[in-house]
PDB file of C-alpha atoms in Angstrom:
ATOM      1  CA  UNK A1151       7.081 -13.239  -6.406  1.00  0.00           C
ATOM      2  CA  UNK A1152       7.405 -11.455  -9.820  1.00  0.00           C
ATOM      3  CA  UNK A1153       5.950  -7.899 -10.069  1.00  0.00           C
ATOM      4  CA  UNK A1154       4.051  -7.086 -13.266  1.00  0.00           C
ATOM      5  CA  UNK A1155       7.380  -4.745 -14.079  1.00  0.00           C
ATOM      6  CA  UNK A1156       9.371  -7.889 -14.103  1.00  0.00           C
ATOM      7  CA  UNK A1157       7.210  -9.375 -16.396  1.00  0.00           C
ATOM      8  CA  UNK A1158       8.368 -10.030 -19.806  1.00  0.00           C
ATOM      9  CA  UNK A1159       6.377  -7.977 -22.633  1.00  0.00           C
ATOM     10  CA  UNK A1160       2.679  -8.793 -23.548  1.00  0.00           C
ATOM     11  CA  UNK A1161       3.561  -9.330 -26.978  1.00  0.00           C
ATOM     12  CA  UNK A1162       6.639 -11.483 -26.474  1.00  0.00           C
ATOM     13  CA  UNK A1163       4.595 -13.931 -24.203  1.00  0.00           C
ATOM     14  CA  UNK A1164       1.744 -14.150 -27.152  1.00  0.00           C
ATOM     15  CA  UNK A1165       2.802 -16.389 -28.893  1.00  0.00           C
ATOM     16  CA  UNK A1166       3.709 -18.823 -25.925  1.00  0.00           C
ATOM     17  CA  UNK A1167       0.065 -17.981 -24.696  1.00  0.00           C
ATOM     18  CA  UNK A1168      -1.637 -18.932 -27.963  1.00  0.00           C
ATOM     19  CA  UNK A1169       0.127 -22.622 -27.833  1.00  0.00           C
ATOM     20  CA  UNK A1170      -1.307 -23.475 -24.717  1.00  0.00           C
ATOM     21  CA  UNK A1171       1.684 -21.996 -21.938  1.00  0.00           C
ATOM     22  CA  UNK A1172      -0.637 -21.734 -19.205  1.00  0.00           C
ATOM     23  CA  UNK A1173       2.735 -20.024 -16.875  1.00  0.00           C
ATOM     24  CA  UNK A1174       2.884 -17.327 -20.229  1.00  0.00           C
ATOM     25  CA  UNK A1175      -0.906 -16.750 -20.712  1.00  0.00           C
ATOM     26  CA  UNK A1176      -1.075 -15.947 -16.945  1.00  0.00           C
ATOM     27  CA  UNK A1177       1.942 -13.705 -17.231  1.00  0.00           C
ATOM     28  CA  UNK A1178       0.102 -12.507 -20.435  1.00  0.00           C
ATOM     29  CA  UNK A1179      -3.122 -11.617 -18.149  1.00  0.00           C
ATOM     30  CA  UNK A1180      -1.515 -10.281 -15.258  1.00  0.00           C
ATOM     31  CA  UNK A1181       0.161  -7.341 -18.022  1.00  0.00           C
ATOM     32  CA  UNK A1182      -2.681  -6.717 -19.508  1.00  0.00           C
ATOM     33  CA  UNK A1183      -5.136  -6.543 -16.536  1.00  0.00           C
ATOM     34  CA  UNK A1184      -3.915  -2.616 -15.985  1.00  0.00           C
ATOM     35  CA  UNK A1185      -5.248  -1.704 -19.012  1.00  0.00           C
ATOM     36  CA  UNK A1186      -8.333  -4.430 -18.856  1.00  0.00           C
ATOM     37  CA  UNK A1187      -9.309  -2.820 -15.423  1.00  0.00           C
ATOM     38  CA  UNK A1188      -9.074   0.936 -17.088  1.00  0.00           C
ATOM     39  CA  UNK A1189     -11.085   0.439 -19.548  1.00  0.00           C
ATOM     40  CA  UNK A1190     -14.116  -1.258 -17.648  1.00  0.00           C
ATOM     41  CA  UNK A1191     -13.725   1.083 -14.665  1.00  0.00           C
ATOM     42  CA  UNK A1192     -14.577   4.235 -17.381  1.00  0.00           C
ATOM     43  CA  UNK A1193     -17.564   2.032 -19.189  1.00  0.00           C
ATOM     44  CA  UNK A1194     -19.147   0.082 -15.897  1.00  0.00           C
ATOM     45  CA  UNK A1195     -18.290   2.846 -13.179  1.00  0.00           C
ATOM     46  CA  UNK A1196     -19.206   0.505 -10.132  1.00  0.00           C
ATOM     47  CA  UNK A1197     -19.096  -2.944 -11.919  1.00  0.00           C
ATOM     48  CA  UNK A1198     -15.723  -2.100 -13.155  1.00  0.00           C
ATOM     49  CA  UNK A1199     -14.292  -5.713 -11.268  1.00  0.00           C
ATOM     50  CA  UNK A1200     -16.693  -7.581 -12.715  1.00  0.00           C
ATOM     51  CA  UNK A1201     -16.176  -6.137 -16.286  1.00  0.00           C
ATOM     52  CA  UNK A1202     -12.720  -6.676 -15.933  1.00  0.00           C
ATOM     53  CA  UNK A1203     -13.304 -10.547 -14.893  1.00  0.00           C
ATOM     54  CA  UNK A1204     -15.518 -10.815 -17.715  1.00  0.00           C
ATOM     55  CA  UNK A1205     -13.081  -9.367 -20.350  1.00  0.00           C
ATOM     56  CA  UNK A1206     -10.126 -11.569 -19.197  1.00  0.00           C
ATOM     57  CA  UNK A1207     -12.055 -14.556 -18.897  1.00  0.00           C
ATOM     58  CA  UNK A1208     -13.232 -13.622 -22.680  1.00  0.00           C
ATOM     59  CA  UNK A1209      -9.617 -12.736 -23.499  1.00  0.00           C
ATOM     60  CA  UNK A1210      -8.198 -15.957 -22.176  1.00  0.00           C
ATOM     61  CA  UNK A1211     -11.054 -17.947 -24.806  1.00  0.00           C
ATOM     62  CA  UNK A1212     -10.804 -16.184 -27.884  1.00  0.00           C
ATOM     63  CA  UNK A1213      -6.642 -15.453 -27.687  1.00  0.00           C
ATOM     64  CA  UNK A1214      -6.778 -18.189 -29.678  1.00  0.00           C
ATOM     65  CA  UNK A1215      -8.521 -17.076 -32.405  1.00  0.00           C
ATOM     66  CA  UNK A1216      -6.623 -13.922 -32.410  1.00  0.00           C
ATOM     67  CA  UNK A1217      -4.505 -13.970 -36.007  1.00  0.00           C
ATOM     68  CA  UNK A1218      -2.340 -10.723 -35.803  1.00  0.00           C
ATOM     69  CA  UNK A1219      -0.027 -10.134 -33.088  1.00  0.00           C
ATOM     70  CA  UNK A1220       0.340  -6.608 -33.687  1.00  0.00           C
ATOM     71  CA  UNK A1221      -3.612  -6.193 -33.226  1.00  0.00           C
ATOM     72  CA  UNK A1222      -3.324  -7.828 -29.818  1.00  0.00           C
ATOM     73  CA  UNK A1223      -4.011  -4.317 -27.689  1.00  0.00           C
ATOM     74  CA  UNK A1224      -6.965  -3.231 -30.509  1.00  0.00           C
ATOM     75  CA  UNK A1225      -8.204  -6.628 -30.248  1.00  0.00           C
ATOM     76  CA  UNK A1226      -7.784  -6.279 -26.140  1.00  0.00           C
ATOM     77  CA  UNK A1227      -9.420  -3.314 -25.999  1.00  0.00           C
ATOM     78  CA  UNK A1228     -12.813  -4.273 -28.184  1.00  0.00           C
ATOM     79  CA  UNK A1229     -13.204  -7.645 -26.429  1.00  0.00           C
ATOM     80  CA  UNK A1230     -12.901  -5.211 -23.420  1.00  0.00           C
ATOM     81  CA  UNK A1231     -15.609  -2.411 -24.341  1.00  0.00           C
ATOM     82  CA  UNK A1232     -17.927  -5.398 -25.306  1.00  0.00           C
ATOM     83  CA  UNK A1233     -17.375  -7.221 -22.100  1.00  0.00           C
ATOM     84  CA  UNK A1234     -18.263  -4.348 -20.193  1.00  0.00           C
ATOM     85  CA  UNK A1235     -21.154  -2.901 -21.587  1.00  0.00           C
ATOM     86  CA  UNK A1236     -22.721  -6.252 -21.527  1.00  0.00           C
ATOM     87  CA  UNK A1237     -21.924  -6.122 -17.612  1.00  0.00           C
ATOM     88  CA  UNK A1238     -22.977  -2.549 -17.360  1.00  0.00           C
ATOM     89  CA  UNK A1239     -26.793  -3.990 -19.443  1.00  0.00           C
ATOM     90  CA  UNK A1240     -26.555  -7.264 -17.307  1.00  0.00           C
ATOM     91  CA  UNK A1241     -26.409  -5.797 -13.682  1.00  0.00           C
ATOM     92  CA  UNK A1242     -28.476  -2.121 -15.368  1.00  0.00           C
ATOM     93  CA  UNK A1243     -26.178  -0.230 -14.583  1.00  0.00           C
ATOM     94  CA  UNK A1244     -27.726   3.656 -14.873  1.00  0.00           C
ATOM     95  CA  UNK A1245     -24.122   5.218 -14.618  1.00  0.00           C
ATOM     96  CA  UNK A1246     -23.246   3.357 -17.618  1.00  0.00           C
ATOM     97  CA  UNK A1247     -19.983   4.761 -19.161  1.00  0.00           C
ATOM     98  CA  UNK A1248     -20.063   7.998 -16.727  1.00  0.00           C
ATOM     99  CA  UNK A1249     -16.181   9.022 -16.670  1.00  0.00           C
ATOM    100  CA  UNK A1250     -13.798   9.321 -19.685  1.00  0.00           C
ATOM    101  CA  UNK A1251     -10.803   8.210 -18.544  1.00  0.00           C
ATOM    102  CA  UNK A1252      -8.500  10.916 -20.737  1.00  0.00           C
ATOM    103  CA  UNK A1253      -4.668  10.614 -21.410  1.00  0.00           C
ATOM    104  CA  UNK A1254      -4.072  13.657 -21.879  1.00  0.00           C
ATOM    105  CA  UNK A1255      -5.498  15.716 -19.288  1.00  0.00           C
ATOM    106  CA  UNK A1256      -4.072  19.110 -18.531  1.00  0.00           C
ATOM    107  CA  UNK A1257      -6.421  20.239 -15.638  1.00  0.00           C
ATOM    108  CA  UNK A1258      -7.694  17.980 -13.467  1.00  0.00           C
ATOM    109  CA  UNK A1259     -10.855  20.054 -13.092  1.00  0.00           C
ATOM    110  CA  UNK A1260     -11.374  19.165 -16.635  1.00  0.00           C
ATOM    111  CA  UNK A1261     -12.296  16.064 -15.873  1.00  0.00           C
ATOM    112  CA  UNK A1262     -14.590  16.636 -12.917  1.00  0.00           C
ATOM    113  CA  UNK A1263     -16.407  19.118 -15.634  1.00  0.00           C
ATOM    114  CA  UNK A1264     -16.496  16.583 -18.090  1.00  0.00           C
ATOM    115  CA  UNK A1265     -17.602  13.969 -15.707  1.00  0.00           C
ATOM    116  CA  UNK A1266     -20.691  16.362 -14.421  1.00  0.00           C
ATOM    117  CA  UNK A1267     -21.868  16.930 -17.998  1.00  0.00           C
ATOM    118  CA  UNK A1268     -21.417  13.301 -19.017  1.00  0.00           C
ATOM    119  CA  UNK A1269     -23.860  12.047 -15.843  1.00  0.00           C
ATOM    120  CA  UNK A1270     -26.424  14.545 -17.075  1.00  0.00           C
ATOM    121  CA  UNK A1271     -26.689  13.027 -19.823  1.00  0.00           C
ATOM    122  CA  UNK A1272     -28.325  10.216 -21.011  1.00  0.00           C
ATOM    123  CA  UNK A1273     -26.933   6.805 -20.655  1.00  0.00           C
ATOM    124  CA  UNK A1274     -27.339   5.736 -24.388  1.00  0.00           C
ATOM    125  CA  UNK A1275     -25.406   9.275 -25.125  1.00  0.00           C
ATOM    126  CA  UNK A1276     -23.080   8.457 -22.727  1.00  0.00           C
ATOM    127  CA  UNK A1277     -21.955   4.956 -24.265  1.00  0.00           C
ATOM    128  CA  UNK A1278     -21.275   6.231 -27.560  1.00  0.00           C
ATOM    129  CA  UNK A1279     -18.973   9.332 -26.449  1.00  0.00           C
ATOM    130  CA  UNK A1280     -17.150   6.676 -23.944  1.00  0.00           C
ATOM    131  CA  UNK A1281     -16.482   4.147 -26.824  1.00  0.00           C
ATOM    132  CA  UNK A1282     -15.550   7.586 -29.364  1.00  0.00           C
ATOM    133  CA  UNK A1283     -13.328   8.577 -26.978  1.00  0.00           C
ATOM    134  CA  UNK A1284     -11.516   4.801 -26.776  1.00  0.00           C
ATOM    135  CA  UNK A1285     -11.602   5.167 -30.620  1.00  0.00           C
ATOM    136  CA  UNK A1286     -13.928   3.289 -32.303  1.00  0.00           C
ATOM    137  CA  UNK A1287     -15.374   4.492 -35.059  1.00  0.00           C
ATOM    138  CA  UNK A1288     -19.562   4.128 -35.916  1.00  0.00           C
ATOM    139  CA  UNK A1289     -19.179   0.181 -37.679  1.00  0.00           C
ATOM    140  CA  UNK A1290     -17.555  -0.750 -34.033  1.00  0.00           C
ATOM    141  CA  UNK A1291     -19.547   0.591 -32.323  1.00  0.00           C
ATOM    142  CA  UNK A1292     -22.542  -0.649 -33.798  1.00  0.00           C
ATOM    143  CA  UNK A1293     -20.974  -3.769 -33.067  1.00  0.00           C
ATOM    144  CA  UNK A1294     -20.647  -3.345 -29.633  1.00  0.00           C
ATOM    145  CA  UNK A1295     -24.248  -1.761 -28.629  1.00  0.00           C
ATOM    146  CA  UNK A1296     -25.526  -4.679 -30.840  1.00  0.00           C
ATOM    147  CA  UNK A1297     -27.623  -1.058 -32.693  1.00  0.00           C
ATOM    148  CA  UNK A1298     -27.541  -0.821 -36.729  1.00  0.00           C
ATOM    149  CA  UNK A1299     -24.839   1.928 -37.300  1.00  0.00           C
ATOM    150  CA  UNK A1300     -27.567   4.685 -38.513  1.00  0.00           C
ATOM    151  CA  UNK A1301     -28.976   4.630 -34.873  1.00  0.00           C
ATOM    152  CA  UNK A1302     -25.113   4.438 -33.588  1.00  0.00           C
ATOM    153  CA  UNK A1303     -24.444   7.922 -36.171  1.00  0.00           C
ATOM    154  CA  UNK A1304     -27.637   9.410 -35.228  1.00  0.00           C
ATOM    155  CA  UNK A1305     -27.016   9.254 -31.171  1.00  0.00           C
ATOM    156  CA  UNK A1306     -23.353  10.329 -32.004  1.00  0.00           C
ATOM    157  CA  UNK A1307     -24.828  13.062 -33.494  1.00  0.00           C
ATOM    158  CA  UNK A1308     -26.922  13.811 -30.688  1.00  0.00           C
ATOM    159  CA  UNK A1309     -24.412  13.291 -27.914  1.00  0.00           C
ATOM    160  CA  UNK A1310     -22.268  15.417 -29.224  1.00  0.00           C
ATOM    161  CA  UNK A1311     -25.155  18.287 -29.576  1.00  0.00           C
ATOM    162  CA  UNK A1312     -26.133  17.507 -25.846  1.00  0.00           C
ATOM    163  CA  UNK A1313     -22.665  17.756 -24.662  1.00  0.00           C
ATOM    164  CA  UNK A1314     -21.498  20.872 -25.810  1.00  0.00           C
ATOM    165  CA  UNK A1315     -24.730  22.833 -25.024  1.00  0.00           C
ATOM    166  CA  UNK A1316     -24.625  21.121 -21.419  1.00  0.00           C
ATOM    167  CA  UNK A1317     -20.700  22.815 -21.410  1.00  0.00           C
ATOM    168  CA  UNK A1318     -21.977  26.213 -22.580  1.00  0.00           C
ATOM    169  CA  UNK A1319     -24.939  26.776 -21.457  1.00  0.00           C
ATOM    170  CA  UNK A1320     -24.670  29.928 -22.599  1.00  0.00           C
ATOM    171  CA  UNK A1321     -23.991  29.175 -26.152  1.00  0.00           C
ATOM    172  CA  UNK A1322     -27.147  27.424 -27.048  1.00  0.00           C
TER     173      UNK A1322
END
């Protein structure tokens, strides 16, 4: 049995993938599911293996239609975020994109903190600091929420507000 470290990288079994390799695309999946799984868990909270289904079942569809090798992760991740907020709208889920799953996280109290302001506030304000924090910018994020990209600016704005007086209190 080969463990995902023996696996040969993403990118080199892409191309194999894309011409119809059914042993390389499910080496391909496999590698990527990791990240797949991450990335749904942090957006979907208790749907997280259905997200992830969803996004590699929509990732094994469209690879073919993917141009640029080098965008493969980008692409990954935004076929990813969409999968799982449908998921999150299709089963309703309330704690909608509730954690933010951080790389760089110094104190892991941090991230209870974070998580405990996030949850109080409200799931549309939620989504768009989740999908900020995975890096897309407004146009992708309109995108995504299927919102025009003033309403997608104009909730950023207002996350942001309601986060950092939920943080400090004391500062508002």
């Amino acid at each position: 049995m080969t463990t995902v470290s023996e696996l040969p990288s993403p990118l080199t079994l892409l191309p194999r993938a894309q011409a119809g390799d059914e042993h390389s695309m499910n080496h391909l999946l496999t590698a990527i599911t990791p990240y797949v799984a991450r990335i749904c868990r942090s957006i979907t909270h208790d749907d997280g293996a259905d997200a992830t289904q969803e996004a590699l079942l929509a990732v094994y569809r469209g690879l073919g239609s993917l141009r640029e090798p080098a965008a493969f992760y980008g692409w990954v991740r935004s076929v990813t975020v969409r999968e799982a907020i449908r998921t999150a709208r299709r089963y309703g889920a309330e704690s909608c994109c509730s954690e933010v799953d951080s790389q760089e996280e110094t104190n892991p109290l941090d991230a209870v903190h974070i998580s405990d302001v996030l949850e109080r506030l409200s799931q549309a304000h939620r989504q768009v600091l989740t999908l900020r924090a995975y890096g897309l910018n407004e146009e992708e994020m309109a995108e995504v929420l299927a919102l025009p990209v003033g309403t997608v600016r104009s909730r950023l704005f207002r996350a942001r507000r309601r986060f950092q007086e939920a943080w400090q209190p004391s500062a508002a």
